[in-house]
Coordinates of C-alpha atoms in Angstrom, one line a residue:
M669 CA -20.2 45.8 -3.6
T670 CA -21.8 44.1 -0.5
T671 CA -25.5 45.2 0.2
P672 CA -26.0 45.2 3.9
Q673 CA -29.2 43.8 5.3
T674 CA -31.8 46.6 5.4
P675 CA -32.5 47.5 8.9
I676 CA -36.0 48.0 10.1
I677 CA -36.9 51.6 10.4
Q678 CA -39.3 52.0 13.3
G679 CA -40.3 55.6 12.6
W680 CA -40.8 56.3 16.3
C681 CA -39.0 56.6 19.5
P682 CA -39.6 54.6 22.6
G683 CA -41.4 56.1 25.5
A684 CA -42.2 55.1 29.0
L685 CA -45.8 54.3 28.2
R686 CA -44.7 52.7 24.9
P687 CA -41.6 50.8 25.4
M688 CA -39.4 49.4 22.5
Q689 CA -38.3 45.7 22.4
S690 CA -34.6 45.3 22.3
G691 CA -32.2 42.3 22.8
D692 CA -31.9 42.9 26.3
G693 CA -35.6 43.5 27.0
L694 CA -37.8 46.6 26.9
V695 CA -36.1 50.0 26.3
V696 CA -38.2 52.7 28.5
R697 CA -37.5 56.1 27.5
I698 CA -38.1 59.0 30.0
R699 CA -38.5 62.6 29.0
P700 CA -37.7 64.8 31.9
R701 CA -39.8 68.1 31.7
A702 CA -37.9 70.9 30.3
G703 CA -34.6 68.5 30.3
R704 CA -34.2 68.8 34.0
L705 CA -34.3 66.2 36.9
T706 CA -34.5 67.1 40.6
S707 CA -32.2 65.3 42.9
D708 CA -35.2 63.2 44.1
Q709 CA -36.3 62.3 40.6
A710 CA -32.7 61.2 39.9
R711 CA -32.4 59.0 42.8
G712 CA -35.9 57.6 42.2
I713 CA -35.0 56.7 38.5
A714 CA -31.7 54.9 39.9
S715 CA -33.8 52.9 42.3
L716 CA -36.5 51.9 39.8
S717 CA -33.8 51.0 37.2
A718 CA -32.2 48.6 39.6
Q719 CA -35.5 47.0 40.8
H720 CA -37.4 46.7 37.5
G721 CA -34.6 46.8 34.8
N722 CA -31.1 45.7 34.5
G723 CA -29.6 48.7 36.2
L724 CA -28.2 50.2 32.9
I725 CA -29.2 53.7 32.0
D726 CA -28.6 55.3 28.6
L727 CA -28.6 58.9 27.7
S728 CA -30.1 59.6 24.3
N729 CA -29.1 62.2 21.6
R730 CA -32.6 63.9 22.3
A731 CA -31.6 64.6 25.9
N732 CA -33.6 61.7 27.4
L733 CA -33.0 58.8 29.6
Q734 CA -33.4 55.1 28.8
L735 CA -33.9 52.2 31.2
R736 CA -32.8 49.0 29.9
G737 CA -33.7 45.4 30.7
V738 CA -37.4 46.1 31.6
T739 CA -39.6 43.1 31.3
E740 CA -43.3 42.9 30.5
A741 CA -44.0 41.9 34.0
S742 CA -41.8 44.6 35.6
H743 CA -43.1 47.4 33.4
P744 CA -46.4 48.2 35.2
A745 CA -44.6 48.6 38.5
L746 CA -41.8 50.7 36.9
I747 CA -44.5 53.2 35.5
D748 CA -46.2 53.4 38.9
G749 CA -42.9 54.4 40.4
L750 CA -42.1 56.9 37.7
R751 CA -45.5 58.5 38.1
A752 CA -44.9 59.0 41.9
V753 CA -41.8 61.3 41.0
D754 CA -44.0 63.1 38.4
L755 CA -42.1 61.6 35.2
I756 CA -45.3 60.2 33.5
D757 CA -47.5 61.9 30.9
A758 CA -51.3 61.4 30.9
D759 CA -51.0 58.9 28.0
A760 CA -48.6 57.6 25.2
T761 CA -49.9 60.2 22.8
D762 CA -48.9 63.2 25.0
E763 CA -45.6 61.6 25.7
A764 CA -44.8 61.0 22.2
R765 CA -45.6 64.6 21.2
R766 CA -43.3 66.1 24.0
N767 CA -40.0 65.9 22.0
I768 CA -38.3 69.1 23.3
I769 CA -34.5 69.6 23.9
V770 CA -33.6 72.4 26.0
S771 CA -30.0 73.8 26.1
P772 CA -28.4 72.8 29.5
F773 CA -26.9 76.2 29.5
W774 CA -30.0 78.0 30.2
T775 CA -30.1 80.7 33.2
E776 CA -32.7 81.4 35.7
G777 CA -35.0 84.0 34.0
D778 CA -33.8 83.8 30.5
G779 CA -37.2 82.4 29.3
S780 CA -36.1 78.9 28.6
Q781 CA -38.1 77.1 31.3
E782 CA -41.1 79.2 30.7
I783 CA -41.1 78.4 27.0
A784 CA -40.6 74.8 27.6
A785 CA -43.5 74.6 29.8
A786 CA -45.8 76.4 27.4
L787 CA -44.7 74.5 24.4
A788 CA -45.1 71.1 26.5
K789 CA -48.6 72.4 27.4
A790 CA -49.5 73.2 23.7
L791 CA -48.1 70.1 22.4
T792 CA -50.4 68.0 24.7
A793 CA -53.6 69.9 24.2
S794 CA -56.5 68.2 22.6
D795 CA -56.1 70.1 19.3
A796 CA -52.3 69.6 19.0
P797 CA -51.3 68.5 15.5
N798 CA -50.4 64.7 15.3
L799 CA -46.8 65.0 14.2
P800 CA -44.4 62.4 13.1
G801 CA -42.7 60.3 16.0
K802 CA -39.3 61.9 15.5
F803 CA -40.4 65.4 15.0
G804 CA -38.9 67.5 17.7
F805 CA -38.2 71.2 19.0
S806 CA -35.3 72.8 20.6
I807 CA -35.1 75.8 22.9
D808 CA -31.6 77.8 23.0
L809 CA -31.7 81.3 24.1
A810 CA -27.9 81.9 24.5
K811 CA -26.2 84.2 22.1
F812 CA -24.1 81.4 20.9
S813 CA -25.8 78.2 20.3
T814 CA -24.3 74.9 21.7
I815 CA -27.1 72.6 20.3
Q816 CA -27.0 73.4 16.4
T817 CA -26.2 69.8 15.6
A818 CA -29.1 68.2 17.6
S819 CA -31.6 66.6 15.3
V820 CA -34.7 68.8 15.7
D821 CA -37.3 70.3 13.4
I822 CA -38.4 73.5 14.9
R823 CA -36.0 75.9 16.8
I824 CA -36.7 78.7 19.3
E825 CA -33.5 80.8 19.5
W826 CA -32.1 83.8 20.7
H827 CA -32.0 86.9 18.1
P828 CA -30.6 90.4 18.5
S829 CA -34.3 91.6 18.5
G830 CA -35.6 89.0 20.7
W831 CA -36.6 85.3 20.2
L832 CA -36.9 83.7 16.9
V833 CA -38.9 80.6 15.9
R834 CA -37.7 78.9 12.8
G835 CA -37.8 75.6 10.9
E836 CA -34.7 73.5 10.5
S837 CA -33.1 74.3 7.2
F838 CA -34.6 77.9 6.9
I839 CA -32.6 80.8 8.0
T840 CA -35.6 83.2 8.7
G841 CA -38.4 82.8 11.3
A842 CA -41.0 84.5 13.3
M843 CA -40.1 87.1 16.0
I844 CA -41.9 86.6 19.3
D845 CA -41.5 88.0 22.8
T846 CA -43.5 85.8 25.3
A847 CA -43.4 82.2 26.2
K848 CA -47.0 81.8 25.0
A849 CA -46.1 83.4 21.6
A850 CA -43.2 81.0 21.2
A851 CA -45.3 78.0 21.8
D852 CA -48.1 79.3 19.5
A853 CA -45.7 80.0 16.6
A854 CA -43.9 76.6 17.0
L855 CA -47.3 74.9 16.6
E856 CA -48.4 77.2 13.8
L857 CA -45.1 76.1 11.8
A858 CA -45.6 72.5 12.6
R859 CA -49.2 72.7 11.2
W860 CA -47.7 74.5 8.2
F861 CA -45.3 71.5 7.7
M862 CA -48.1 69.1 7.7
D863 CA -50.3 71.1 5.5
S864 CA -47.4 71.4 3.0
G865 CA -47.1 67.7 2.6
G866 CA -44.1 67.2 4.9
V867 CA -45.8 63.9 6.3
E868 CA -45.7 60.5 4.3
A869 CA -46.8 57.4 5.7
G870 CA -46.6 58.9 9.3
R871 CA -43.1 60.0 8.9
G872 CA -41.3 63.2 7.9
R873 CA -38.8 65.8 9.0
M874 CA -38.6 69.5 8.5
A875 CA -35.0 69.5 6.9
R876 CA -36.4 67.2 4.0
L877 CA -39.2 69.4 3.0
W878 CA -38.4 70.8 -0.5
Q879 CA -34.7 69.9 0.3
N880 CA -34.0 70.0 -3.4
E881 CA -35.3 73.3 -4.0
P882 CA -33.0 76.5 -4.0
L883 CA -33.1 78.3 -0.7
N884 CA -34.8 81.3 -1.9
I885 CA -37.7 79.2 -3.4
R886 CA -38.1 77.4 -0.1
H887 CA -38.1 80.8 1.8
D888 CA -40.8 82.1 -0.4
R889 CA -43.0 79.2 0.5
L890 CA -43.0 80.0 4.3
P891 CA -45.9 81.8 5.8
L892 CA -45.1 85.7 5.7
R893 CA -44.6 86.0 9.5
F894 CA -41.8 83.2 9.3
R895 CA -39.9 85.4 6.7
E896 CA -39.5 88.4 9.3
G897 CA -36.4 87.6 11.4
G898 CA -33.5 87.0 9.5
G899 CA -30.1 85.5 10.3
A900 CA -30.1 82.1 12.1
M901 CA -28.0 82.2 15.2
L902 CA -24.3 81.1 15.2
G903 CA -23.5 77.9 16.6
N904 CA -20.8 75.4 17.5
A905 CA -20.4 72.3 15.3
S906 CA -18.6 70.3 18.1
P907 CA -20.3 69.5 21.5
P908 CA -18.9 71.0 24.6
K909 CA -16.3 68.9 26.4
P910 CA -16.6 67.9 30.2
G911 CA -15.5 70.7 32.5
T912 CA -16.6 73.6 34.5
F913 CA -19.2 76.0 33.3
A914 CA -21.3 78.9 34.8
Q915 CA -24.4 76.6 35.3
G916 CA -22.3 73.8 36.9
Q917 CA -20.3 70.7 35.8
L918 CA -20.6 69.0 32.5
V919 CA -19.8 65.3 32.8
G920 CA -19.8 62.5 30.3
F921 CA -19.8 58.6 30.2
E922 CA -18.6 55.8 27.9
F923 CA -21.1 55.6 25.2
G924 CA -23.5 57.7 27.2
Q925 CA -24.4 54.7 29.3
M926 CA -24.1 54.6 33.3
Q927 CA -25.0 52.2 36.1
A928 CA -28.0 53.2 38.1
E929 CA -25.8 53.8 41.3
T930 CA -24.0 56.3 39.3
L931 CA -27.1 58.3 38.6
A932 CA -27.9 58.1 42.2
Q933 CA -24.5 59.6 43.2
L934 CA -24.9 62.3 40.6
G935 CA -28.2 63.2 41.8
D936 CA -26.9 63.5 45.5
L937 CA -24.7 66.4 44.2
G938 CA -27.5 68.7 42.9
P939 CA -30.4 68.8 40.1
L940 CA -29.3 67.5 36.9
R941 CA -29.8 68.8 33.3
L942 CA -29.9 66.3 30.2
T943 CA -28.0 67.1 27.0
P944 CA -28.2 66.0 23.3
W945 CA -24.4 65.0 23.7
R946 CA -25.1 62.1 26.1
M947 CA -23.7 64.1 28.9
L948 CA -25.1 65.5 32.2
L949 CA -24.8 68.9 33.7
I950 CA -24.8 69.0 37.7
E951 CA -26.4 72.4 38.5
S952 CA -24.4 74.8 40.5
L953 CA -21.6 72.2 41.2
T954 CA -18.1 74.2 41.2
E955 CA -15.6 71.2 41.8
T956 CA -15.1 68.2 39.6
P957 CA -16.9 65.1 40.9
H958 CA -14.9 62.1 41.4
I959 CA -17.3 59.1 40.8
P960 CA -16.2 55.8 39.1
G961 CA -17.6 55.6 35.5
V962 CA -17.8 59.5 35.1
I963 CA -15.8 61.2 32.6
T964 CA -14.6 64.5 33.8
R965 CA -11.4 65.3 31.5
P966 CA -12.0 66.9 28.2
D967 CA -9.2 64.9 26.6
D968 CA -10.4 61.5 27.6
H969 CA -9.9 59.2 24.6
M970 CA -13.3 57.7 25.2
L971 CA -14.9 61.0 24.0
R972 CA -13.4 60.4 20.5
V973 CA -15.8 57.3 19.8
I974 CA -19.5 56.9 19.5
A975 CA -21.0 53.5 19.4
C976 CA -24.6 52.2 19.7
T977 CA -25.7 49.4 21.9
G978 CA -24.6 46.7 19.3
A979 CA -25.1 43.0 19.5
P980 CA -26.5 41.3 21.5
G981 CA -28.3 44.2 23.1
C982 CA -29.7 45.4 19.8
L983 CA -31.8 43.0 17.7
Q984 CA -30.8 44.5 14.5
A985 CA -27.0 44.8 15.1
H986 CA -24.8 42.7 13.0
A987 CA -21.9 42.7 15.5
A988 CA -20.8 43.9 19.0
T989 CA -19.6 47.5 18.8
R990 CA -18.4 48.7 22.3
P991 CA -15.7 46.2 22.7
L992 CA -14.2 47.2 19.3
A993 CA -14.9 51.0 20.3
R994 CA -12.9 50.5 23.6
A995 CA -9.9 48.8 21.7
L996 CA -9.8 51.6 18.9
A997 CA -10.3 54.7 21.1
P998 CA -6.7 55.2 22.3
M999 CA -5.5 54.9 18.7
L1000 CA -7.8 57.8 17.4
T1001 CA -7.0 61.3 16.3
E1002 CA -10.7 62.2 15.1
T1003 CA -14.2 61.0 15.9
L1004 CA -15.1 57.5 15.1
H1005 CA -18.6 56.3 14.9
I1006 CA -19.3 52.6 15.1
S1007 CA -22.6 51.3 14.4
G1008 CA -24.2 48.0 14.4
C1009 CA -26.4 48.4 11.4
A1010 CA -27.0 51.1 8.6
K1011 CA -29.4 52.9 10.6
G1012 CA -26.7 54.7 12.7
C1013 CA -29.0 55.5 15.7
A1014 CA -26.3 56.5 18.0
H1015 CA -25.0 59.3 15.4
P1016 CA -27.5 60.0 12.5
T1017 CA -25.2 62.7 11.1
A1018 CA -22.0 62.2 9.2
A1019 CA -18.9 61.7 11.2
P1020 CA -15.3 61.9 10.2
L1021 CA -14.8 58.0 10.4
T1022 CA -17.6 55.5 10.6
L1023 CA -17.7 51.7 10.8
T1024 CA -20.9 50.1 9.9
A1025 CA -21.4 46.4 10.9
T1026 CA -22.9 44.2 8.1
P1027 CA -23.4 40.5 7.8
S1028 CA -19.9 40.2 6.0
G1029 CA -18.0 42.4 8.4
F1030 CA -17.4 46.2 8.9
A1031 CA -17.8 48.8 6.3
L1032 CA -15.4 51.9 6.6
I1033 CA -16.9 55.1 5.6
R1034 CA -15.1 58.5 5.6
G1035 CA -17.0 61.8 6.1
G1036 CA -20.4 60.2 5.9
T1037 CA -23.3 58.4 7.8
A1038 CA -23.6 54.8 8.8
S1039 CA -25.4 54.1 5.5
G1040 CA -22.8 56.0 3.3
T1041 CA -20.7 54.6 0.6
P1042 CA -17.9 52.6 2.0
L1043 CA -14.2 53.0 1.1
R1044 CA -13.5 49.4 2.3
E1045 CA -15.7 46.3 3.3
G1046 CA -15.6 43.1 4.9
L1047 CA -13.1 44.4 7.7
S1048 CA -13.0 42.1 10.8
A1049 CA -12.3 43.5 14.3
A1050 CA -8.8 42.1 14.1
D1051 CA -8.2 44.1 10.9
L1052 CA -9.1 47.1 12.5
T1053 CA -7.1 46.7 15.9
E1054 CA -4.1 45.2 14.5
T1055 CA -3.5 47.6 11.5
N1056 CA -3.5 51.3 10.8
I1057 CA -6.2 50.8 8.3
L1058 CA -8.3 53.8 9.8
N1059 CA -5.5 56.3 9.0
E1060 CA -5.0 55.0 5.3
F1061 CA -7.8 57.3 3.9
P1062 CA -7.2 61.0 4.4

C-alpha cells in the first residue's frame, strides 16, 4: 500500500496579524466580530483584497474570511486598511484566541451577540488561558442546532431550562442565564481542559480528551457544575442549503471562494453573516440575489463537492483539486471531498466519498477522512472522469 508523504501539520490557523505562507502568497484570515460584517466592512475588505492581494477571498469552515495573494510588501498597508474598518485585534495573541463561531440564524435579543461580545472580551483579557491555536467556541441559541458539525471545543447552546455550556463530546454542561456567566463558564471549562492534560506540545482538542474512556467515566471527571444540565441539543448533520430564511438569504459559492467584487456586491445588499459551511447569509434580504458566481439554488451540483485550494495554490498539495471537482460534480449523487494532501483541511471530518492526492495519484476513501484507509490507490484524473469508478464501492 502506498504511503503518502506526511503533510506538515502547522497546529495553528492563519490570522491577519500572523498570516500563513501558501503557494500564491500570504493567506490573511479575518475574524469578524460575532461572525458579522457590516456593509461598509464588506466593501472595505473587497477593496483591500483587490489592492493588496490577488482579489480572491475564501470562506473558511470556522466562519472566517481569508484574503489570498498578499505579499510581505503589501501586508502592512492591508493591516492599516483593515484596522480602519475595525477588523484588527490589539495583537496576534488576542486574534488567535478569538476563535468563536456564532450561528448565522441568531435573532435580535436572543443573547447570541451579547454572549459573543462577552466571550471575546474574556478570551482577550490578560489572564485568559493560552489555548491551542485550533481550540474554538460556538454559540447557537436556537432550539434546533444547525452547527453541530462545526469543529469546536466548547459549545454554548439553547437548553429547555436556559443556556448550556458544555465541552465537545460531553452531553452535560453548566446551566447559565447571563452573557457574562456564559463567558465565565466557557473559560472555566477551557482552564479545566488545560489542567486535565488536554494540551501536548501546544496542541489539543476537547473531543480527544479521554476519548478512549467510556462516556460515564469521562462524565465523572468533569467539574461538578458541568454535570448539571443534561441532554445536549438536537442538531442537523447536514448543513443548510441556499435559500430564504427568516433572517435573510443564504447563498453559497464554488469551493467557498469568491472574487473581491462579488463580496462588494453582496455587501451592497445588506450586512453579512458568516457561516461554517462556507456560505454567507445576507441579513433581511427577502429576494434571491442574482450575482455572477453566487449559488442560490439548493440543488446546484457544485454543492455536492468540497475541494481545498490544491496545487499550485497550496505548497503541500500533490495535485490540482478544483478542476477535477468541477468535472466530477455533475456525476455525483452524494458528497465528494477532494483533498490535495492527507490533512483534509477543507473537510476534516468523514465524507461519503473522499479523494486524497498522493505522489502516485489519487486514493479513494469511502466514509472516511482524507487520511483514511483507501479502497483504491494510484488513480489518475482520467480514471476518475472517464469511468464510473466512484460508484463501484457501495
